[in-house]
PDB file of C-alpha atoms and ligand atoms in Angstrom:
ATOM      1  CA  MET A 247       0.526  -0.024   0.037  1.00  0.00           C
ATOM      2  CA  ARG A 248       1.238   3.431  -1.146  1.00  0.00           C
ATOM      3  CA  ARG A 249       2.411   5.497   2.106  1.00  0.00           C
ATOM      4  CA  LEU A 250       0.096   8.330   1.722  1.00  0.00           C
ATOM      5  CA  ARG A 251       1.520  11.663   3.532  1.00  0.00           C
ATOM      6  CA  LEU A 252      -1.216  14.061   4.787  1.00  0.00           C
ATOM      7  CA  THR A 253      -0.375  17.939   2.764  1.00  0.00           C
ATOM      8  CA  ILE A 254      -2.377  20.195   5.197  1.00  0.00           C
ATOM      9  CA  HIS A 255      -3.229  23.431   2.895  1.00  0.00           C
ATOM     10  CA  HIS A 256      -3.822  25.830   4.988  1.00  0.00           C
ATOM     11  CA  LEU A 257      -5.547  29.233   3.626  1.00  0.00           C
ATOM     12  CA  TYR A 258      -4.286  32.752   4.259  1.00  0.00           C
ATOM     13  CA  ALA A 259      -2.633  31.368   7.704  1.00  0.00           C
ATOM     14  CA  ASP A 260      -2.169  34.843   8.632  1.00  0.00           C
ATOM     15  CA  MET A 261      -5.191  36.820   7.487  1.00  0.00           C
ATOM     16  CA  MET A 262      -7.429  34.454   8.618  1.00  0.00           C
ATOM     17  CA  ASN A 263      -7.283  33.160  11.762  1.00  0.00           C
ATOM     18  CA  LEU A 264      -8.768  35.384  13.928  1.00  0.00           C
ATOM     19  CA  TYR A 265     -10.564  33.439  16.724  1.00  0.00           C
ATOM     20  CA  GLY A 266      -7.032  30.984  17.211  1.00  0.00           C
ATOM     21  CA  ASP A 267      -8.836  29.191  13.888  1.00  0.00           C
ATOM     22  CA  ARG A 268      -5.434  27.784  13.512  1.00  0.00           C
ATOM     23  CA  GLY A 269      -5.761  25.281  16.143  1.00  0.00           C
ATOM     24  CA  ASN A 270      -8.240  23.127  13.419  1.00  0.00           C
ATOM     25  CA  VAL A 271      -4.629  23.279  11.029  1.00  0.00           C
ATOM     26  CA  ILE A 272      -2.850  22.028  14.515  1.00  0.00           C
ATOM     27  CA  SER A 273      -5.492  19.599  15.973  1.00  0.00           C
ATOM     28  CA  ILE A 274      -5.087  17.387  12.713  1.00  0.00           C
ATOM     29  CA  LYS A 275      -1.444  17.725  11.958  1.00  0.00           C
ATOM     30  CA  LYS A 276      -1.579  16.192  15.646  1.00  0.00           C
ATOM     31  CA  ARG A 277      -4.274  13.359  15.225  1.00  0.00           C
ATOM     32  CA  CYS A 278      -2.472  12.013  12.547  1.00  0.00           C
ATOM     33  CA  GLU A 279       1.205  12.676  14.071  1.00  0.00           C
ATOM     34  CA  TRP A 280       0.619  10.111  16.367  1.00  0.00           C
ATOM     35  CA  ARG A 281      -1.144   7.347  14.742  1.00  0.00           C
ATOM     36  CA  GLY A 282       1.816   7.507  12.565  1.00  0.00           C
ATOM     37  CA  ILE A 283       0.599   9.126   9.551  1.00  0.00           C
ATOM     38  CA  PRO A 284       3.023  11.509   7.683  1.00  0.00           C
ATOM     39  CA  VAL A 285       1.576  14.981   7.449  1.00  0.00           C
ATOM     40  CA  GLN A 286       3.532  18.956   6.426  1.00  0.00           C
ATOM     41  CA  VAL A 287       1.062  22.411   6.233  1.00  0.00           C
ATOM     42  CA  VAL A 288       1.878  24.397   3.679  1.00  0.00           C
ATOM     43  CA  ASP A 289       0.637  28.046   4.460  1.00  0.00           C
ATOM     44  CA  VAL A 290      -1.197  29.712   0.825  1.00  0.00           C
ATOM     45  CA  GLY A 291      -0.767  33.377   1.265  1.00  0.00           C
ATOM     46  CA  LEU A 292      -2.369  36.073  -1.214  1.00  0.00           C
ATOM     47  CA  GLN A 293      -1.559  35.931  -4.951  1.00  0.00           C
ATOM     48  CA  GLU A 294      -0.007  31.636  -4.420  1.00  0.00           C
ATOM     49  CA  ARG A 295      -1.616  28.692  -6.112  1.00  0.00           C
ATOM     50  CA  ILE A 296      -3.190  25.895  -4.401  1.00  0.00           C
ATOM     51  CA  ARG A 297      -1.026  22.914  -5.058  1.00  0.00           C
ATOM     52  CA  PRO A 298      -2.165  19.836  -4.557  1.00  0.00           C
ATOM     53  CA  THR A 299      -0.215  16.182  -3.685  1.00  0.00           C
ATOM     54  CA  GLY A 300      -2.645  14.314  -4.515  1.00  0.00           C
ATOM     55  CA  CYS A 301      -4.166  13.394  -0.266  1.00  0.00           C
ATOM     56  CA  ASP A 302      -4.891  16.842   1.146  1.00  0.00           C
ATOM     57  CA  LEU A 303      -7.009  19.227   3.013  1.00  0.00           C
ATOM     58  CA  PHE A 304      -7.504  21.857   2.585  1.00  0.00           C
ATOM     59  CA  LEU A 305      -8.489  24.891   5.794  1.00  0.00           C
ATOM     60  CA  PHE A 306      -9.609  28.810   5.460  1.00  0.00           C
ATOM     61  CA  GLY A 307      -9.826  30.383   8.665  1.00  0.00           C
ATOM     62  CA  GLY A 308     -11.596  33.653  10.026  1.00  0.00           C
ATOM     63  CA  GLY A 309     -11.321  37.306   9.474  1.00  0.00           C
ATOM     64  CA  GLN A 310     -12.365  40.601   9.416  1.00  0.00           C
ATOM     65  CA  ASP A 311     -14.003  42.700   6.266  1.00  0.00           C
ATOM     66  CA  ARG A 312     -10.823  44.037   5.808  1.00  0.00           C
ATOM     67  CA  GLU A 313      -9.322  41.407   5.402  1.00  0.00           C
ATOM     68  CA  GLN A 314     -12.141  39.017   3.493  1.00  0.00           C
ATOM     69  CA  ALA A 315     -11.960  41.534   0.625  1.00  0.00           C
ATOM     70  CA  LEU A 316      -8.800  40.480  -0.101  1.00  0.00           C
ATOM     71  CA  LEU A 317      -9.402  37.412  -0.126  1.00  0.00           C
ATOM     72  CA  ALA A 318     -12.442  38.288  -2.420  1.00  0.00           C
ATOM     73  CA  GLU A 319     -10.117  39.665  -5.171  1.00  0.00           C
ATOM     74  CA  ASP A 320      -7.381  36.625  -4.421  1.00  0.00           C
ATOM     75  CA  LEU A 321      -9.982  34.444  -5.241  1.00  0.00           C
ATOM     76  CA  SER A 322     -11.752  35.785  -7.531  1.00  0.00           C
ATOM     77  CA  GLY A 323      -9.568  34.304 -10.732  1.00  0.00           C
ATOM     78  CA  SER A 324      -7.469  31.402 -10.847  1.00  0.00           C
ATOM     79  CA  LYS A 325      -7.538  29.733  -7.551  1.00  0.00           C
ATOM     80  CA  GLY A 326     -11.217  30.612  -6.817  1.00  0.00           C
ATOM     81  CA  ALA A 327     -11.910  28.269  -9.749  1.00  0.00           C
ATOM     82  CA  ASP A 328      -8.829  25.796  -8.682  1.00  0.00           C
ATOM     83  CA  LEU A 329     -11.160  25.882  -5.185  1.00  0.00           C
ATOM     84  CA  ARG A 330     -14.427  25.029  -6.559  1.00  0.00           C
ATOM     85  CA  ALA A 331     -12.526  22.116  -8.910  1.00  0.00           C
ATOM     86  CA  ILE A 332     -10.970  20.586  -5.935  1.00  0.00           C
ATOM     87  CA  VAL A 333     -14.548  20.593  -4.041  1.00  0.00           C
ATOM     88  CA  GLU A 334     -16.335  19.166  -6.979  1.00  0.00           C
ATOM     89  CA  ASP A 335     -13.431  16.577  -7.489  1.00  0.00           C
ATOM     90  CA  GLY A 336     -14.113  15.519  -4.028  1.00  0.00           C
ATOM     91  CA  GLY A 337     -11.887  17.497  -2.195  1.00  0.00           C
ATOM     92  CA  VAL A 338     -11.608  17.761   1.922  1.00  0.00           C
ATOM     93  CA  VAL A 339     -12.078  21.869   2.394  1.00  0.00           C
ATOM     94  CA  LEU A 340     -13.332  23.415   6.233  1.00  0.00           C
ATOM     95  CA  GLY A 341     -13.816  27.251   6.070  1.00  0.00           C
ATOM     96  CA  VAL A 342     -14.360  28.696   9.242  1.00  0.00           C
ATOM     97  CA  CYS A 343     -16.815  31.758   8.991  1.00  0.00           C
ATOM     98  CA  GLY A 344     -15.102  34.572   6.376  1.00  0.00           C
ATOM     99  CA  GLY A 345     -14.280  31.520   5.265  1.00  0.00           C
ATOM    100  CA  HIS A 346     -17.993  29.884   5.472  1.00  0.00           C
ATOM    101  CA  GLN A 347     -18.748  32.850   3.607  1.00  0.00           C
ATOM    102  CA  LEU A 348     -16.577  33.719   1.200  1.00  0.00           C
ATOM    103  CA  MET A 349     -16.703  29.587  -0.275  1.00  0.00           C
ATOM    104  CA  GLY A 350     -20.747  30.766  -0.715  1.00  0.00           C
ATOM    105  CA  HIS A 351     -21.896  33.436  -3.597  1.00  0.00           C
ATOM    106  CA  SER A 352     -21.068  36.246  -2.096  1.00  0.00           C
ATOM    107  CA  TYR A 353     -20.420  38.293   1.730  1.00  0.00           C
ATOM    108  CA  GLU A 354     -22.143  41.763   1.256  1.00  0.00           C
ATOM    109  CA  THR A 355     -20.458  43.937   4.122  1.00  0.00           C
ATOM    110  CA  PRO A 356     -22.539  46.784   6.815  1.00  0.00           C
ATOM    111  CA  GLU A 357     -20.602  49.105   4.056  1.00  0.00           C
ATOM    112  CA  GLY A 358     -23.071  47.445   1.549  1.00  0.00           C
ATOM    113  CA  GLU A 359     -20.132  46.170  -0.535  1.00  0.00           C
ATOM    114  CA  GLU A 360     -20.787  43.341  -1.888  1.00  0.00           C
ATOM    115  CA  LEU A 361     -18.593  40.956  -2.098  1.00  0.00           C
ATOM    116  CA  PRO A 362     -17.951  37.748  -4.866  1.00  0.00           C
ATOM    117  CA  GLY A 363     -18.445  34.723  -3.258  1.00  0.00           C
ATOM    118  CA  VAL A 364     -15.978  32.040  -4.773  1.00  0.00           C
ATOM    119  CA  GLY A 365     -19.440  30.091  -5.035  1.00  0.00           C
ATOM    120  CA  ILE A 366     -18.858  26.119  -3.668  1.00  0.00           C
ATOM    121  CA  PHE A 367     -21.857  26.987  -1.626  1.00  0.00           C
ATOM    122  CA  ASP A 368     -25.110  28.094  -2.590  1.00  0.00           C
ATOM    123  CA  LEU A 369     -25.706  30.276   0.104  1.00  0.00           C
ATOM    124  CA  HIS A 370     -24.975  34.245   0.563  1.00  0.00           C
ATOM    125  CA  THR A 371     -24.611  36.246   3.542  1.00  0.00           C
ATOM    126  CA  GLU A 372     -26.309  40.132   4.211  1.00  0.00           C
ATOM    127  CA  PRO A 373     -25.409  42.337   6.265  1.00  0.00           C
ATOM    128  CA  ARG A 374     -26.523  42.157   9.841  1.00  0.00           C
ATOM    129  CA  LYS A 375     -28.750  45.527  10.094  1.00  0.00           C
ATOM    130  CA  ALA A 376     -28.622  48.475  12.466  1.00  0.00           C
ATOM    131  CA  ASP A 377     -30.756  47.311  14.694  1.00  0.00           C
ATOM    132  CA  GLU A 378     -29.643  43.638  15.799  1.00  0.00           C
ATOM    133  CA  GLU A 379     -26.615  42.607  16.772  1.00  0.00           C
ATOM    134  CA  ARG A 380     -23.347  40.617  16.529  1.00  0.00           C
ATOM    135  CA  LEU A 381     -24.467  36.847  16.752  1.00  0.00           C
ATOM    136  CA  ILE A 382     -21.419  36.264  19.748  1.00  0.00           C
ATOM    137  CA  GLY A 383     -21.818  32.956  22.386  1.00  0.00           C
ATOM    138  CA  ASN A 384     -21.172  29.297  22.714  1.00  0.00           C
ATOM    139  CA  VAL A 385     -23.305  27.225  19.901  1.00  0.00           C
ATOM    140  CA  LEU A 386     -24.619  23.814  20.153  1.00  0.00           C
ATOM    141  CA  VAL A 387     -24.794  21.944  16.660  1.00  0.00           C
ATOM    142  CA  ARG A 388     -26.519  18.465  16.224  1.00  0.00           C
ATOM    143  CA  VAL A 389     -24.840  16.905  12.907  1.00  0.00           C
ATOM    144  CA  LEU A 390     -26.293  13.941  11.316  1.00  0.00           C
ATOM    145  CA  ALA A 391     -22.667  12.686   9.517  1.00  0.00           C
ATOM    146  CA  PRO A 392     -23.755  11.240   6.177  1.00  0.00           C
ATOM    147  CA  GLU A 393     -21.227   8.565   6.138  1.00  0.00           C
ATOM    148  CA  THR A 394     -21.868   7.224   8.791  1.00  0.00           C
ATOM    149  CA  GLY A 395     -25.648   8.340   9.654  1.00  0.00           C
ATOM    150  CA  GLU A 396     -24.788   8.696  13.345  1.00  0.00           C
ATOM    151  CA  THR A 397     -25.736  11.479  14.987  1.00  0.00           C
ATOM    152  CA  HIS A 398     -22.856  13.875  17.084  1.00  0.00           C
ATOM    153  CA  GLU A 399     -22.946  16.749  18.575  1.00  0.00           C
ATOM    154  CA  ILE A 400     -20.733  19.675  18.394  1.00  0.00           C
ATOM    155  CA  VAL A 401     -19.546  22.946  20.469  1.00  0.00           C
ATOM    156  CA  GLY A 402     -17.903  25.955  19.337  1.00  0.00           C
ATOM    157  CA  PHE A 403     -18.045  29.485  19.661  1.00  0.00           C
ATOM    158  CA  GLU A 404     -18.947  32.127  17.281  1.00  0.00           C
ATOM    159  CA  ASN A 405     -19.015  35.908  16.435  1.00  0.00           C
ATOM    160  CA  HIS A 406     -20.581  37.598  12.609  1.00  0.00           C
ATOM    161  CA  GLY A 407     -22.224  40.274  11.852  1.00  0.00           C
ATOM    162  CA  GLY A 408     -23.574  38.766   8.919  1.00  0.00           C
ATOM    163  CA  ARG A 409     -26.220  36.798   7.877  1.00  0.00           C
ATOM    164  CA  THR A 410     -26.156  33.375   5.820  1.00  0.00           C
ATOM    165  CA  TYR A 411     -29.416  32.213   4.181  1.00  0.00           C
ATOM    166  CA  LEU A 412     -28.359  28.307   2.310  1.00  0.00           C
ATOM    167  CA  GLY A 413     -30.140  27.605  -1.461  1.00  0.00           C
ATOM    168  CA  GLU A 414     -31.527  24.664  -2.728  1.00  0.00           C
ATOM    169  CA  ASP A 415     -28.346  23.314  -3.809  1.00  0.00           C
ATOM    170  CA  VAL A 416     -26.458  23.292  -0.621  1.00  0.00           C
ATOM    171  CA  LYS A 417     -27.217  21.023   3.524  1.00  0.00           C
ATOM    172  CA  PRO A 418     -26.651  22.527   6.750  1.00  0.00           C
ATOM    173  CA  LEU A 419     -23.845  21.729   8.509  1.00  0.00           C
ATOM    174  CA  GLY A 420     -26.057  20.798  11.274  1.00  0.00           C
ATOM    175  CA  GLU A 421     -29.201  22.062  13.165  1.00  0.00           C
ATOM    176  CA  VAL A 422     -28.305  24.733  15.665  1.00  0.00           C
ATOM    177  CA  VAL A 423     -29.734  23.137  19.328  1.00  0.00           C
ATOM    178  CA  VAL A 424     -28.444  26.613  20.778  1.00  0.00           C
ATOM    179  CA  GLY A 425     -26.866  29.207  19.936  1.00  0.00           C
ATOM    180  CA  TYR A 426     -27.391  31.429  16.560  1.00  0.00           C
ATOM    181  CA  GLY A 427     -25.475  29.493  13.994  1.00  0.00           C
ATOM    182  CA  ASN A 428     -26.089  30.883   9.473  1.00  0.00           C
ATOM    183  CA  ASN A 429     -28.906  33.709  10.893  1.00  0.00           C
ATOM    184  CA  GLY A 430     -30.456  33.174  14.367  1.00  0.00           C
ATOM    185  CA  LYS A 431     -33.439  32.283  12.816  1.00  0.00           C
ATOM    186  CA  ASP A 432     -33.580  29.681  10.413  1.00  0.00           C
ATOM    187  CA  GLY A 433     -31.841  26.640  12.942  1.00  0.00           C
ATOM    188  CA  THR A 434     -29.516  25.654  10.373  1.00  0.00           C
ATOM    189  CA  GLU A 435     -25.318  26.287  11.250  1.00  0.00           C
ATOM    190  CA  GLY A 436     -22.944  26.551   8.663  1.00  0.00           C
ATOM    191  CA  ALA A 437     -23.213  24.407   4.803  1.00  0.00           C
ATOM    192  CA  ARG A 438     -22.671  21.313   4.106  1.00  0.00           C
ATOM    193  CA  ARG A 439     -21.694  19.248   0.457  1.00  0.00           C
ATOM    194  CA  LEU A 440     -19.649  16.779  -0.913  1.00  0.00           C
ATOM    195  CA  ASN A 441     -17.095  17.201   1.041  1.00  0.00           C
ATOM    196  CA  ALA A 442     -16.806  20.739   1.511  1.00  0.00           C
ATOM    197  CA  TYR A 443     -17.576  21.964   4.581  1.00  0.00           C
ATOM    198  CA  GLY A 444     -18.586  26.074   5.909  1.00  0.00           C
ATOM    199  CA  THR A 445     -20.138  26.032  10.375  1.00  0.00           C
ATOM    200  CA  TYR A 446     -19.435  29.077  11.909  1.00  0.00           C
ATOM    201  CA  LEU A 447     -17.752  27.954  14.725  1.00  0.00           C
ATOM    202  CA  HIS A 448     -14.654  29.137  16.500  1.00  0.00           C
ATOM    203  CA  GLY A 449     -12.672  28.066  19.378  1.00  0.00           C
ATOM    204  CA  SER A 450     -10.313  26.696  17.859  1.00  0.00           C
ATOM    205  CA  LEU A 451     -14.003  23.654  16.380  1.00  0.00           C
ATOM    206  CA  LEU A 452     -11.146  20.794  15.992  1.00  0.00           C
ATOM    207  CA  PRO A 453     -10.106  20.335  19.184  1.00  0.00           C
ATOM    208  CA  LYS A 454     -13.127  19.677  21.229  1.00  0.00           C
ATOM    209  CA  ASN A 455     -14.674  17.695  18.929  1.00  0.00           C
ATOM    210  CA  PRO A 456     -12.724  15.134  17.691  1.00  0.00           C
ATOM    211  CA  TRP A 457     -14.814  12.776  15.480  1.00  0.00           C
ATOM    212  CA  LEU A 458     -15.145  16.246  12.875  1.00  0.00           C
ATOM    213  CA  THR A 459     -11.444  15.762  12.972  1.00  0.00           C
ATOM    214  CA  ASP A 460     -11.444  12.661  12.101  1.00  0.00           C
ATOM    215  CA  GLN A 461     -13.758  12.671   9.387  1.00  0.00           C
ATOM    216  CA  LEU A 462     -11.658  15.415   8.420  1.00  0.00           C
ATOM    217  CA  ILE A 463      -9.297  13.295   7.991  1.00  0.00           C
ATOM    218  CA  LEU A 464     -10.359  10.364   7.089  1.00  0.00           C
ATOM    219  CA  ASN A 465     -12.472  11.585   3.641  1.00  0.00           C
ATOM    220  CA  ALA A 466      -9.335  13.159   3.077  1.00  0.00           C
ATOM    221  CA  LEU A 467      -7.478   9.047   3.491  1.00  0.00           C
ATOM    222  CA  ARG A 468      -9.532   7.628   1.543  1.00  0.00           C
ATOM    223  CA  ARG A 469     -10.356   9.471  -2.059  1.00  0.00           C
ATOM    224  CA  VAL A 470      -6.142   7.930  -2.072  1.00  0.00           C
ATOM    225  CA  ASP A 471      -7.206   4.127  -0.329  1.00  0.00           C
ATOM    226  CA  GLU A 472     -10.732   3.641   0.017  1.00  0.00           C
ATOM    227  CA  SER A 473     -10.250   0.830   2.833  1.00  0.00           C
ATOM    228  CA  PHE A 474      -7.843   3.345   4.747  1.00  0.00           C
ATOM    229  CA  GLU A 475      -9.028   3.383   8.572  1.00  0.00           C
ATOM    230  CA  LEU A 476      -7.978   5.365  11.949  1.00  0.00           C
ATOM    231  CA  GLU A 477      -6.537   3.883  15.086  1.00  0.00           C
ATOM    232  CA  PRO A 478      -8.796   5.154  17.293  1.00  0.00           C
ATOM    233  CA  LEU A 479      -6.772   7.659  19.699  1.00  0.00           C
ATOM    234  CA  ASP A 480      -6.995   8.700  23.179  1.00  0.00           C
ATOM    235  CA  ASP A 481      -9.416  10.331  23.899  1.00  0.00           C
ATOM    236  CA  THR A 482     -10.178  11.880  27.342  1.00  0.00           C
ATOM    237  CA  MET A 483      -9.540  15.495  27.171  1.00  0.00           C
ATOM    238  CA  GLU A 484     -10.878  16.127  24.789  1.00  0.00           C
ATOM    239  CA  GLY A 485     -14.042  14.948  26.137  1.00  0.00           C
ATOM    240  CA  ILE A 486     -13.538  16.851  29.502  1.00  0.00           C
ATOM    241  CA  ALA A 487     -12.381  19.957  26.964  1.00  0.00           C
ATOM    242  CA  PHE A 488     -16.346  19.151  25.118  1.00  0.00           C
ATOM    243  CA  SER A 489     -18.487  18.244  28.091  1.00  0.00           C
ATOM    244  CA  SER A 490     -16.918  21.014  29.880  1.00  0.00           C
ATOM    245  CA  VAL A 491     -18.788  23.667  26.999  1.00  0.00           C
ATOM    246  CA  ALA A 492     -21.645  21.437  26.157  1.00  0.00           C
ATOM    247  CA  GLY A 493     -22.245  21.251  29.780  1.00  0.00           C
ATOM    248  CA  ARG A 494     -22.817  25.383  29.566  1.00  0.00           C
ATOM    249  CA  VAL A 495     -24.570  25.516  26.810  1.00  0.00           C
ATOM    250  CA  ALA A 496     -26.104  22.764  27.273  1.00  0.00           C
ATOM    251  CA  GLY A 497     -27.553  25.043  30.730  1.00  0.00           C
ATOM    252  CA  ARG A 498     -29.032  28.080  28.375  1.00  0.00           C
ATOM    253  CA  ARG A 499     -30.914  25.134  26.076  1.00  0.00           C
TER     254      ARG A 499
HETATM  255  N1  LIG B   1     -16.221  39.367   8.880  1.00  0.00           N
HETATM  256  C1  LIG B   1     -17.389  38.608   8.734  1.00  0.00           C
HETATM  257  C2  LIG B   1     -18.077  38.836  10.020  1.00  0.00           C
HETATM  258  O1  LIG B   1     -18.632  39.826  11.078  1.00  0.00           O
HETATM  259  C3  LIG B   1     -16.729  36.866   9.665  1.00  0.00           C
HETATM  260  C4  LIG B   1     -16.180  37.149  11.278  1.00  0.00           C
HETATM  261  C5  LIG B   1     -15.756  36.687  11.272  1.00  0.00           C
HETATM  262  O2  LIG B   1     -14.740  35.566  10.701  1.00  0.00           O
HETATM  263  N2  LIG B   1     -15.251  35.463  12.924  1.00  0.00           N
HETATM  264  O3  LIG B   1     -19.951  38.705   9.885  1.00  0.00           O
END
């Protein structure tokens, strides 16, 4: 069997790391290393091409409107087309908050500037109205994992002004149990199409939700070896971290 090496492409690592979303990269990297799976991290900045290796995972963190405007420009040409092609081919992409928003058709800033998205997800994001608050707080979301048919919960932290609305051709990542999610109205959180995932959950998301981290890793490795299995890890600490937040959040149910 070919020795797999996973390449994590960290898109706009320095610009889109508003709430420590770099922790998602660290979580994937460690969970591979603990299993002896070779893994490398490649930062992909402005004007730098995405260079898939054949065993890849692409991460896109959260950022402020100013950074999002720079990204929208950078993604408006061949780079965005490359990312769309990667998703259509089953590539594993995770976009968080600002990344989630820019994976849709458009993101409108509070100043009324409409930033073009990559068009991976059939969704758009509108600014909060003058009398609306930013959507901030801990979040508990119920996720039905299509790969296994199992229902899981994920926890995280959200802080966004944008309200995201899903179209017909995309599913939510999950349903909000506690918190706001995409728009604070329709009970949806995030987006999922093929192996592309969008979410508003910072935290960072993955360290406290190890099942999701492993699902992303597995989806990436199985594109090369569909029989690949991940050895289980001792997730005691991750479970304590999850329960600590879920317990606090559940108290708000
Ligand atoms: N600037 C976007 C908003 O406020 C996204 C913020 C973020 O990435 N946390 O909606």
